[in-house]
CSV table of C-alpha atoms in Angstrom, one decimal:
chain,number,residue,atom,x,y,z
A,4,ILE,CA,8.6,-1.8,0.3
A,5,PRO,CA,11.6,0.3,1.3
A,6,VAL,CA,11.2,2.2,-2.0
A,7,ILE,CA,7.5,2.7,-1.3
A,8,THR,CA,8.3,4.0,2.2
A,9,PHE,CA,11.0,6.3,0.8
A,10,ALA,CA,8.6,7.7,-1.8
A,11,SER,CA,5.8,8.1,0.8
A,12,GLU,CA,8.0,10.2,2.9
A,13,ARG,CA,8.8,12.5,0.0
A,14,LEU,CA,5.6,12.4,-2.2
A,15,GLY,CA,3.0,11.7,0.4
A,16,LYS,CA,1.0,8.5,0.9
A,17,LYS,CA,-1.7,9.2,-1.6
A,18,ASN,CA,0.7,10.3,-4.4
A,19,THR,CA,2.9,7.2,-3.8
A,20,PHE,CA,-0.2,5.0,-3.9
A,21,LEU,CA,-1.3,6.6,-7.2
A,22,ALA,CA,2.2,6.3,-8.7
A,23,SER,CA,2.7,2.7,-7.6
A,24,GLN,CA,-0.6,1.7,-9.2
A,25,ALA,CA,0.4,3.4,-12.4
A,26,VAL,CA,3.6,1.3,-12.4
A,27,SER,CA,1.5,-1.8,-11.8
A,28,ILE,CA,-0.7,-0.9,-14.8
A,29,ALA,CA,2.5,-0.9,-16.9
A,30,GLY,CA,3.2,-4.4,-15.6
A,31,TYR,CA,-0.3,-5.6,-16.3
A,32,ALA,CA,0.0,-4.2,-19.8
A,33,LEU,CA,3.2,-6.1,-20.4
A,34,PHE,CA,1.2,-9.3,-20.0
A,35,TRP,CA,-0.1,-8.7,-23.5
A,36,TRP,CA,3.5,-9.1,-24.9
A,37,SER,CA,4.7,-11.7,-22.3
A,38,PHE,CA,2.1,-14.4,-22.9
A,39,GLN,CA,4.2,-16.3,-25.5
A,40,PRO,CA,4.2,-20.1,-25.2
A,41,GLU,CA,7.4,-20.3,-27.3
A,42,ASN,CA,9.2,-18.0,-24.8
A,43,PRO,CA,7.7,-18.7,-21.3
A,44,MET,CA,10.5,-16.8,-19.5
A,45,LEU,CA,9.0,-13.5,-20.8
A,46,MET,CA,6.3,-14.1,-18.1
A,47,LEU,CA,8.9,-13.0,-15.6
A,48,LEU,CA,9.2,-9.5,-17.2
A,49,PRO,CA,6.0,-7.9,-15.7
A,50,LEU,CA,6.4,-9.4,-12.2
A,51,PRO,CA,8.6,-6.6,-10.7
A,52,LEU,CA,6.3,-3.9,-12.0
A,53,PHE,CA,3.0,-5.3,-10.7
A,54,ALA,CA,4.7,-6.5,-7.5
A,55,PHE,CA,5.7,-2.9,-7.0
A,56,GLY,CA,2.1,-2.0,-7.3
A,57,ILE,CA,1.1,-4.5,-4.6
A,58,GLY,CA,3.8,-3.1,-2.3
A,59,GLY,CA,2.4,0.4,-3.1
A,60,LEU,CA,-1.0,-0.9,-2.1
A,61,PHE,CA,-0.3,-2.5,1.2
A,62,THR,CA,2.4,-0.3,2.6
A,63,PRO,CA,0.7,3.2,2.5
A,64,MET,CA,-2.8,1.8,3.0
A,65,THR,CA,-2.2,0.6,6.5
A,66,SER,CA,-0.9,4.0,7.5
A,67,MET,CA,-3.8,5.7,5.7
A,68,THR,CA,-6.2,3.5,7.6
A,69,ALA,CA,-4.7,4.8,10.8
A,70,ASP,CA,-5.2,8.4,9.5
A,71,VAL,CA,-8.8,7.6,8.8
A,72,CYS,CA,-9.2,6.2,12.3
A,73,ASP,CA,-7.8,9.4,13.8
A,74,LEU,CA,-10.1,11.5,11.6
A,75,TYR,CA,-13.1,9.4,12.8
A,76,LYS,CA,-12.1,9.9,16.4
A,77,LEU,CA,-11.8,13.6,15.9
A,78,ASN,CA,-15.2,13.8,14.3
A,79,THR,CA,-17.1,11.4,16.5
A,80,GLY,CA,-15.2,11.0,19.7
A,81,SER,CA,-15.2,7.2,19.2
A,82,ARG,CA,-12.3,4.9,18.3
A,83,ARG,CA,-13.1,2.3,15.7
A,84,GLU,CA,-9.7,0.8,14.7
A,85,GLY,CA,-11.0,-2.7,15.1
A,86,THR,CA,-13.9,-2.0,12.7
A,87,PHE,CA,-11.8,-0.3,10.1
A,88,GLY,CA,-9.1,-2.9,10.4
A,89,ALA,CA,-11.6,-5.7,10.0
A,90,ILE,CA,-13.2,-4.2,7.0
A,91,TYR,CA,-9.9,-3.5,5.4
A,92,TRP,CA,-8.5,-7.0,5.8
A,93,TRP,CA,-11.9,-8.6,4.9
A,94,MET,CA,-11.7,-6.7,1.6
A,95,VAL,CA,-8.1,-7.8,1.1
A,96,LYS,CA,-9.1,-11.4,1.6
A,97,PHE,CA,-12.2,-11.0,-0.5
A,98,GLY,CA,-10.0,-9.5,-3.3
A,99,PHE,CA,-7.6,-12.5,-3.1
A,100,ALA,CA,-10.4,-15.0,-3.2
A,101,ALA,CA,-12.2,-13.2,-6.1
A,102,ALA,CA,-8.9,-13.0,-8.0
A,103,GLY,CA,-8.3,-16.7,-7.6
A,104,GLY,CA,-11.8,-17.5,-8.6
A,105,LEU,CA,-11.8,-15.2,-11.6
A,106,SER,CA,-8.5,-16.6,-12.8
A,107,GLY,CA,-10.1,-20.1,-13.2
A,108,LEU,CA,-13.3,-18.6,-14.6
A,109,ILE,CA,-11.3,-16.5,-17.2
A,110,MET,CA,-9.3,-19.6,-18.2
A,111,ALA,CA,-12.5,-21.6,-18.7
A,112,LEU,CA,-14.2,-18.7,-20.6
A,113,VAL,CA,-11.3,-18.3,-23.1
A,114,GLY,CA,-11.3,-22.1,-23.7
A,115,PHE,CA,-8.0,-23.0,-22.0
A,116,VAL,CA,-7.6,-26.8,-21.5
A,117,ALA,CA,-4.8,-27.7,-19.1
A,118,ASP,CA,-3.9,-31.1,-20.5
A,119,ALA,CA,-4.4,-30.3,-24.2
A,120,PRO,CA,-1.4,-30.9,-26.4
A,121,ALA,CA,-2.1,-27.5,-28.0
A,122,GLN,CA,-4.6,-24.8,-27.1
A,123,ALA,CA,-7.4,-23.8,-29.5
A,124,GLU,CA,-7.0,-20.8,-31.7
A,125,GLY,CA,-7.9,-17.6,-29.8
A,126,VAL,CA,-7.1,-19.0,-26.3
A,127,MET,CA,-3.8,-17.1,-25.9
A,128,THR,CA,-5.4,-13.9,-27.2
A,129,GLY,CA,-8.2,-14.3,-24.7
A,130,MET,CA,-5.8,-14.9,-21.9
A,131,ARG,CA,-3.6,-12.0,-22.9
A,132,LEU,CA,-6.6,-9.7,-23.0
A,133,ALA,CA,-8.1,-10.9,-19.7
A,134,TYR,CA,-4.9,-11.0,-17.8
A,135,SER,CA,-4.1,-7.4,-18.9
A,136,LEU,CA,-7.5,-5.7,-18.9
A,137,VAL,CA,-9.0,-7.2,-15.7
A,138,PRO,CA,-6.2,-6.1,-13.4
A,139,ILE,CA,-5.8,-2.8,-15.3
A,140,THR,CA,-9.4,-2.1,-14.7
A,141,GLY,CA,-9.0,-2.9,-11.0
A,142,ALA,CA,-6.0,-0.6,-10.7
A,143,LEU,CA,-7.8,2.2,-12.5
A,144,LEU,CA,-10.8,1.8,-10.1
A,145,ALA,CA,-8.4,2.0,-7.1
A,146,ILE,CA,-6.9,5.1,-8.6
A,147,ALA,CA,-10.3,6.7,-9.1
A,148,VAL,CA,-11.4,5.9,-5.5
A,149,MET,CA,-8.1,7.1,-4.0
A,150,TRP,CA,-8.1,10.3,-6.1
A,151,THR,CA,-10.7,11.8,-3.8
A,152,TYR,CA,-8.8,10.8,-0.6
A,153,ASP,CA,-8.1,14.1,1.1
A,154,VAL,CA,-6.2,13.3,4.3
A,155,THR,CA,-2.8,14.8,3.4
A,156,GLU,CA,0.2,14.3,5.6
A,157,GLU,CA,-0.3,17.9,6.8
A,158,ARG,CA,-3.9,17.2,7.7
A,159,ALA,CA,-3.0,13.9,9.4
A,160,TYR,CA,-0.5,15.8,11.6
A,161,GLU,CA,-3.2,18.5,12.4
A,162,ILE,CA,-5.7,15.8,13.3
A,163,ARG,CA,-3.2,14.0,15.6
A,164,ALA,CA,-2.2,17.3,17.3
A,165,GLU,CA,-5.9,18.2,17.9
A,166,LEU,CA,-6.5,14.7,19.4
A,167,GLU,CA,-3.5,15.0,21.6
A,168,LYS,CA,-4.6,18.5,22.7
A,169,ARG,CA,-8.1,17.2,23.6
A,170,HIS,CA,-6.7,14.2,25.6
A,171,GLY,CA,-3.8,16.0,27.2
């Protein structure tokens, strides 16, 4: 999180978000090579990379939500922090629940059997594909959505200055 904060101050929130998601994509891609039953410690290799992406998601997003609330106030005259915050955290909780559910579904779809002495042929390939492609797709979707985010740091300061001017 300190690295994300440092980067946000230099690159801007949006660019830091985009870069951190690119790093997490590298971590998710490493799942392809790290799913090796004969060497389970390899599973630790991608963790720092996609954890960096998670930090790059939550750290700037809360600040960006505040910027959106200010923009909304500037455009409408109303404050809606509670609504924006509720929607944001509902989506976070929904995402965690969906990820947990999809994990079990994916394991069932690829034929994983927890207590089997050996997994059927193709199970590891299916898991490697799913546990790489599903989160990569999600990160690419997040990048695509955020690509159009246009409240730069300069614009956020302008919005705040205008709001302060209006309210004395």
